[in-house]
């Protein structure tokens, strides 16, 4: 993963999630109890995440010893630790705002982070543009007129069978005896 990929994944995740991931005490979490993730949590694949990561800063995650942390370091190898800190800071600052302002504050913070690391905002601009496109519209259908229910009964003088002709055109043969 490189800086651009990390930036796009983390920011798009925050914009789509539309809320921060914090504990009941207000501290940022990599993974929340309701399935939420913070900016760095979005970069950690499920198979590399463990509860022991909670409470650690980004720099502590990168410096921690152990096989799980070695794989995480390998996964984040091409990403600047400073960018990870900036993304975490963006999440933590936004997490303290009103939920209705979350996306706007993330969008306001993106250009500064992108400029610091010479990243482009193409994916963020696309997200903003597509967000304005209305989804599929359901138009109410007029109810169909009910089919006529008239039945004509014809009797055959040659057999003990009745033919019933429905007005919709099908024939039904029913035994009378």
PDB file of C-alpha atoms in Angstrom:
ATOM      1  CA  UNK A   1       0.000   0.000   0.000  1.00  0.00           C
ATOM      2  CA  UNK A   2       1.283   3.477  -0.790  1.00  0.00           C
ATOM      3  CA  UNK A   3       0.376   6.931   0.578  1.00  0.00           C
ATOM      4  CA  UNK A   4      -2.260   7.648  -2.087  1.00  0.00           C
ATOM      5  CA  UNK A   5      -4.016   4.325  -1.551  1.00  0.00           C
ATOM      6  CA  UNK A   6      -3.984   4.751   2.237  1.00  0.00           C
ATOM      7  CA  UNK A   7      -5.353   8.289   1.949  1.00  0.00           C
ATOM      8  CA  UNK A   8      -8.147   7.256  -0.444  1.00  0.00           C
ATOM      9  CA  UNK A   9      -9.172   4.204   1.574  1.00  0.00           C
ATOM     10  CA  UNK A  10      -9.161   5.992   4.940  1.00  0.00           C
ATOM     11  CA  UNK A  11     -10.963   9.158   3.816  1.00  0.00           C
ATOM     12  CA  UNK A  12     -13.551   7.372   1.663  1.00  0.00           C
ATOM     13  CA  UNK A  13     -14.243   5.049   4.584  1.00  0.00           C
ATOM     14  CA  UNK A  14     -14.852   8.005   6.910  1.00  0.00           C
ATOM     15  CA  UNK A  15     -17.105   9.716   4.359  1.00  0.00           C
ATOM     16  CA  UNK A  16     -19.159   6.576   3.760  1.00  0.00           C
ATOM     17  CA  UNK A  17     -19.387   5.669   7.449  1.00  0.00           C
ATOM     18  CA  UNK A  18     -20.348   9.267   8.314  1.00  0.00           C
ATOM     19  CA  UNK A  19     -19.487   8.978  11.997  1.00  0.00           C
ATOM     20  CA  UNK A  20     -16.427   8.623  14.154  1.00  0.00           C
ATOM     21  CA  UNK A  21     -15.373   5.519  15.993  1.00  0.00           C
ATOM     22  CA  UNK A  22     -14.880   6.350  19.646  1.00  0.00           C
ATOM     23  CA  UNK A  23     -15.226   4.570  22.955  1.00  0.00           C
ATOM     24  CA  UNK A  24     -17.790   5.563  25.573  1.00  0.00           C
ATOM     25  CA  UNK A  25     -15.092   7.747  27.148  1.00  0.00           C
ATOM     26  CA  UNK A  26     -14.619   9.607  23.835  1.00  0.00           C
ATOM     27  CA  UNK A  27     -11.276   8.062  22.927  1.00  0.00           C
ATOM     28  CA  UNK A  28     -10.683   7.031  19.302  1.00  0.00           C
ATOM     29  CA  UNK A  29     -10.864   3.313  18.540  1.00  0.00           C
ATOM     30  CA  UNK A  30      -9.557   1.332  15.573  1.00  0.00           C
ATOM     31  CA  UNK A  31     -12.701  -0.801  15.685  1.00  0.00           C
ATOM     32  CA  UNK A  32     -15.917   0.059  17.454  1.00  0.00           C
ATOM     33  CA  UNK A  33     -18.559  -2.079  19.060  1.00  0.00           C
ATOM     34  CA  UNK A  34     -21.090  -1.234  16.326  1.00  0.00           C
ATOM     35  CA  UNK A  35     -18.785  -2.266  13.475  1.00  0.00           C
ATOM     36  CA  UNK A  36     -17.347   1.192  12.909  1.00  0.00           C
ATOM     37  CA  UNK A  37     -13.693   1.878  12.158  1.00  0.00           C
ATOM     38  CA  UNK A  38     -11.543   4.949  12.463  1.00  0.00           C
ATOM     39  CA  UNK A  39      -9.225   6.104   9.658  1.00  0.00           C
ATOM     40  CA  UNK A  40      -6.421   3.702  10.601  1.00  0.00           C
ATOM     41  CA  UNK A  41      -8.831   0.873  11.444  1.00  0.00           C
ATOM     42  CA  UNK A  42     -10.075   1.112   7.841  1.00  0.00           C
ATOM     43  CA  UNK A  43      -6.519   0.358   6.673  1.00  0.00           C
ATOM     44  CA  UNK A  44      -6.154  -2.736   8.855  1.00  0.00           C
ATOM     45  CA  UNK A  45      -7.604  -5.860   7.223  1.00  0.00           C
ATOM     46  CA  UNK A  46      -9.802  -7.979   9.492  1.00  0.00           C
ATOM     47  CA  UNK A  47      -7.320 -10.872   9.502  1.00  0.00           C
ATOM     48  CA  UNK A  48      -4.564  -8.541  10.826  1.00  0.00           C
ATOM     49  CA  UNK A  49      -6.638  -6.808  13.499  1.00  0.00           C
ATOM     50  CA  UNK A  50      -6.601  -7.812  17.155  1.00  0.00           C
ATOM     51  CA  UNK A  51      -8.147  -6.259  20.254  1.00  0.00           C
ATOM     52  CA  UNK A  52      -4.646  -5.740  21.683  1.00  0.00           C
ATOM     53  CA  UNK A  53      -4.178  -2.898  19.172  1.00  0.00           C
ATOM     54  CA  UNK A  54      -6.764  -0.729  20.905  1.00  0.00           C
ATOM     55  CA  UNK A  55      -5.330   2.052  23.038  1.00  0.00           C
ATOM     56  CA  UNK A  56      -2.089   2.194  21.057  1.00  0.00           C
ATOM     57  CA  UNK A  57      -1.081   5.162  18.957  1.00  0.00           C
ATOM     58  CA  UNK A  58      -0.167   4.674  15.308  1.00  0.00           C
ATOM     59  CA  UNK A  59       3.534   4.891  16.184  1.00  0.00           C
ATOM     60  CA  UNK A  60       3.098   2.273  18.926  1.00  0.00           C
ATOM     61  CA  UNK A  61       1.343  -0.037  16.436  1.00  0.00           C
ATOM     62  CA  UNK A  62       4.206   0.267  14.000  1.00  0.00           C
ATOM     63  CA  UNK A  63       6.848  -0.244  16.691  1.00  0.00           C
ATOM     64  CA  UNK A  64       5.087  -3.070  18.594  1.00  0.00           C
ATOM     65  CA  UNK A  65       6.698  -6.513  18.663  1.00  0.00           C
ATOM     66  CA  UNK A  66       4.975  -9.761  17.799  1.00  0.00           C
ATOM     67  CA  UNK A  67       3.897 -11.718  14.733  1.00  0.00           C
ATOM     68  CA  UNK A  68       0.589  -9.878  14.344  1.00  0.00           C
ATOM     69  CA  UNK A  69       2.365  -6.530  14.395  1.00  0.00           C
ATOM     70  CA  UNK A  70       5.041  -7.763  11.963  1.00  0.00           C
ATOM     71  CA  UNK A  71       2.319  -8.582   9.416  1.00  0.00           C
ATOM     72  CA  UNK A  72       0.644  -5.217  10.017  1.00  0.00           C
ATOM     73  CA  UNK A  73       3.969  -3.415   9.507  1.00  0.00           C
ATOM     74  CA  UNK A  74       4.461  -5.332   6.273  1.00  0.00           C
ATOM     75  CA  UNK A  75       0.939  -4.380   5.136  1.00  0.00           C
ATOM     76  CA  UNK A  76       1.523  -0.665   5.862  1.00  0.00           C
ATOM     77  CA  UNK A  77       5.142  -0.717   4.657  1.00  0.00           C
ATOM     78  CA  UNK A  78       4.749   1.837   1.820  1.00  0.00           C
ATOM     79  CA  UNK A  79       2.740   4.320   3.897  1.00  0.00           C
ATOM     80  CA  UNK A  80       4.409   7.203   5.684  1.00  0.00           C
ATOM     81  CA  UNK A  81       3.960   6.963   9.479  1.00  0.00           C
ATOM     82  CA  UNK A  82       3.428  10.723   9.449  1.00  0.00           C
ATOM     83  CA  UNK A  83       0.506  10.317   7.001  1.00  0.00           C
ATOM     84  CA  UNK A  84      -1.006   7.674   9.274  1.00  0.00           C
ATOM     85  CA  UNK A  85      -0.757  10.131  12.177  1.00  0.00           C
ATOM     86  CA  UNK A  86      -2.407  12.876  10.114  1.00  0.00           C
ATOM     87  CA  UNK A  87      -5.268  10.568   9.117  1.00  0.00           C
ATOM     88  CA  UNK A  88      -5.716   9.519  12.729  1.00  0.00           C
ATOM     89  CA  UNK A  89      -5.689  13.150  13.814  1.00  0.00           C
ATOM     90  CA  UNK A  90      -8.283  14.013  11.147  1.00  0.00           C
ATOM     91  CA  UNK A  91     -10.571  11.279  12.490  1.00  0.00           C
ATOM     92  CA  UNK A  92     -10.067  12.261  16.123  1.00  0.00           C
ATOM     93  CA  UNK A  93     -10.742  15.966  15.488  1.00  0.00           C
ATOM     94  CA  UNK A  94     -13.854  15.188  13.469  1.00  0.00           C
ATOM     95  CA  UNK A  95     -15.078  12.636  15.998  1.00  0.00           C
ATOM     96  CA  UNK A  96     -15.796  15.396  18.489  1.00  0.00           C
ATOM     97  CA  UNK A  97     -18.197  17.302  16.215  1.00  0.00           C
ATOM     98  CA  UNK A  98     -21.919  17.087  15.707  1.00  0.00           C
ATOM     99  CA  UNK A  99     -22.774  14.005  13.606  1.00  0.00           C
ATOM    100  CA  UNK A 100     -24.487  16.169  10.979  1.00  0.00           C
ATOM    101  CA  UNK A 101     -21.186  17.998  10.368  1.00  0.00           C
ATOM    102  CA  UNK A 102     -18.952  14.906  10.227  1.00  0.00           C
ATOM    103  CA  UNK A 103     -18.664  14.612   6.437  1.00  0.00           C
ATOM    104  CA  UNK A 104     -18.210  18.347   5.922  1.00  0.00           C
ATOM    105  CA  UNK A 105     -15.350  18.491   8.407  1.00  0.00           C
ATOM    106  CA  UNK A 106     -13.652  15.445   6.848  1.00  0.00           C
ATOM    107  CA  UNK A 107     -13.950  17.090   3.431  1.00  0.00           C
ATOM    108  CA  UNK A 108     -12.538  20.348   4.796  1.00  0.00           C
ATOM    109  CA  UNK A 109      -9.522  18.553   6.280  1.00  0.00           C
ATOM    110  CA  UNK A 110      -8.645  16.524   3.171  1.00  0.00           C
ATOM    111  CA  UNK A 111      -6.937  19.252   1.109  1.00  0.00           C
ATOM    112  CA  UNK A 112      -4.471  20.068   3.885  1.00  0.00           C
ATOM    113  CA  UNK A 113      -3.465  16.416   4.319  1.00  0.00           C
ATOM    114  CA  UNK A 114      -3.287  15.887   0.551  1.00  0.00           C
ATOM    115  CA  UNK A 115      -1.074  18.945   0.120  1.00  0.00           C
ATOM    116  CA  UNK A 116       1.317  17.864   2.898  1.00  0.00           C
ATOM    117  CA  UNK A 117       1.972  14.544   1.129  1.00  0.00           C
ATOM    118  CA  UNK A 118       1.537  15.606  -2.533  1.00  0.00           C
ATOM    119  CA  UNK A 119      -1.582  13.462  -2.899  1.00  0.00           C
ATOM    120  CA  UNK A 120      -4.424  14.048  -5.323  1.00  0.00           C
ATOM    121  CA  UNK A 121      -8.033  14.525  -4.335  1.00  0.00           C
ATOM    122  CA  UNK A 122      -9.523  12.779  -7.385  1.00  0.00           C
ATOM    123  CA  UNK A 123     -11.339  10.061  -5.405  1.00  0.00           C
ATOM    124  CA  UNK A 124     -12.665  12.570  -2.889  1.00  0.00           C
ATOM    125  CA  UNK A 125     -13.961  14.825  -5.685  1.00  0.00           C
ATOM    126  CA  UNK A 126     -15.648  11.818  -7.305  1.00  0.00           C
ATOM    127  CA  UNK A 127     -17.270  10.921  -3.993  1.00  0.00           C
ATOM    128  CA  UNK A 128     -18.624  14.468  -3.675  1.00  0.00           C
ATOM    129  CA  UNK A 129     -19.940  14.438  -7.254  1.00  0.00           C
ATOM    130  CA  UNK A 130     -21.589  11.014  -6.978  1.00  0.00           C
ATOM    131  CA  UNK A 131     -23.109  11.924  -3.632  1.00  0.00           C
ATOM    132  CA  UNK A 132     -25.202  14.564  -5.411  1.00  0.00           C
ATOM    133  CA  UNK A 133     -26.647  12.120  -7.952  1.00  0.00           C
ATOM    134  CA  UNK A 134     -30.062  10.905  -6.853  1.00  0.00           C
ATOM    135  CA  UNK A 135     -30.526   7.184  -6.652  1.00  0.00           C
ATOM    136  CA  UNK A 136     -33.155   5.189  -8.505  1.00  0.00           C
ATOM    137  CA  UNK A 137     -36.583   6.699  -8.259  1.00  0.00           C
ATOM    138  CA  UNK A 138     -39.601   4.504  -7.630  1.00  0.00           C
ATOM    139  CA  UNK A 139     -42.713   5.798  -9.349  1.00  0.00           C
ATOM    140  CA  UNK A 140     -46.044   4.492  -8.127  1.00  0.00           C
ATOM    141  CA  UNK A 141     -47.793   2.258 -10.638  1.00  0.00           C
ATOM    142  CA  UNK A 142     -51.457   2.570 -11.410  1.00  0.00           C
ATOM    143  CA  UNK A 143     -53.332  -0.478 -10.168  1.00  0.00           C
ATOM    144  CA  UNK A 144     -54.304  -2.900 -12.910  1.00  0.00           C
ATOM    145  CA  UNK A 145     -57.990  -3.254 -13.680  1.00  0.00           C
ATOM    146  CA  UNK A 146     -59.344  -6.487 -12.225  1.00  0.00           C
ATOM    147  CA  UNK A 147     -59.977  -9.280 -14.733  1.00  0.00           C
ATOM    148  CA  UNK A 148     -63.648 -10.052 -15.372  1.00  0.00           C
ATOM    149  CA  UNK A 149     -64.880 -12.964 -13.304  1.00  0.00           C
ATOM    150  CA  UNK A 150     -67.886 -14.076 -15.396  1.00  0.00           C
ATOM    151  CA  UNK A 151     -68.196 -17.845 -15.992  1.00  0.00           C
ATOM    152  CA  UNK A 152     -70.267 -19.526 -18.693  1.00  0.00           C
ATOM    153  CA  UNK A 153     -71.296 -23.153 -18.126  1.00  0.00           C
ATOM    154  CA  UNK A 154     -71.895 -25.376 -21.142  1.00  0.00           C
ATOM    155  CA  UNK A 155     -73.329 -28.855 -20.687  1.00  0.00           C
ATOM    156  CA  UNK A 156     -72.659 -31.713 -23.063  1.00  0.00           C
ATOM    157  CA  UNK A 157     -75.564 -34.011 -23.885  1.00  0.00           C
ATOM    158  CA  UNK A 158     -73.126 -36.811 -24.848  1.00  0.00           C
ATOM    159  CA  UNK A 159     -71.079 -37.240 -21.667  1.00  0.00           C
ATOM    160  CA  UNK A 160     -71.199 -36.697 -17.972  1.00  0.00           C
ATOM    161  CA  UNK A 161     -68.591 -33.924 -18.236  1.00  0.00           C
ATOM    162  CA  UNK A 162     -69.173 -30.185 -17.825  1.00  0.00           C
ATOM    163  CA  UNK A 163     -67.084 -27.702 -19.763  1.00  0.00           C
ATOM    164  CA  UNK A 164     -66.569 -24.444 -18.010  1.00  0.00           C
ATOM    165  CA  UNK A 165     -65.368 -21.545 -20.104  1.00  0.00           C
ATOM    166  CA  UNK A 166     -63.966 -18.616 -18.231  1.00  0.00           C
ATOM    167  CA  UNK A 167     -64.137 -15.199 -19.771  1.00  0.00           C
ATOM    168  CA  UNK A 168     -60.339 -15.046 -19.837  1.00  0.00           C
ATOM    169  CA  UNK A 169     -60.399 -17.734 -22.558  1.00  0.00           C
ATOM    170  CA  UNK A 170     -59.165 -20.902 -20.840  1.00  0.00           C
ATOM    171  CA  UNK A 171     -61.117 -24.149 -20.766  1.00  0.00           C
ATOM    172  CA  UNK A 172     -61.470 -26.211 -17.690  1.00  0.00           C
ATOM    173  CA  UNK A 173     -63.025 -29.656 -17.761  1.00  0.00           C
ATOM    174  CA  UNK A 174     -64.535 -30.929 -14.558  1.00  0.00           C
ATOM    175  CA  UNK A 175     -66.115 -34.324 -13.972  1.00  0.00           C
ATOM    176  CA  UNK A 176     -69.683 -34.249 -12.743  1.00  0.00           C
ATOM    177  CA  UNK A 177     -69.979 -37.539 -11.319  1.00  0.00           C
TER     178      UNK A 177
END
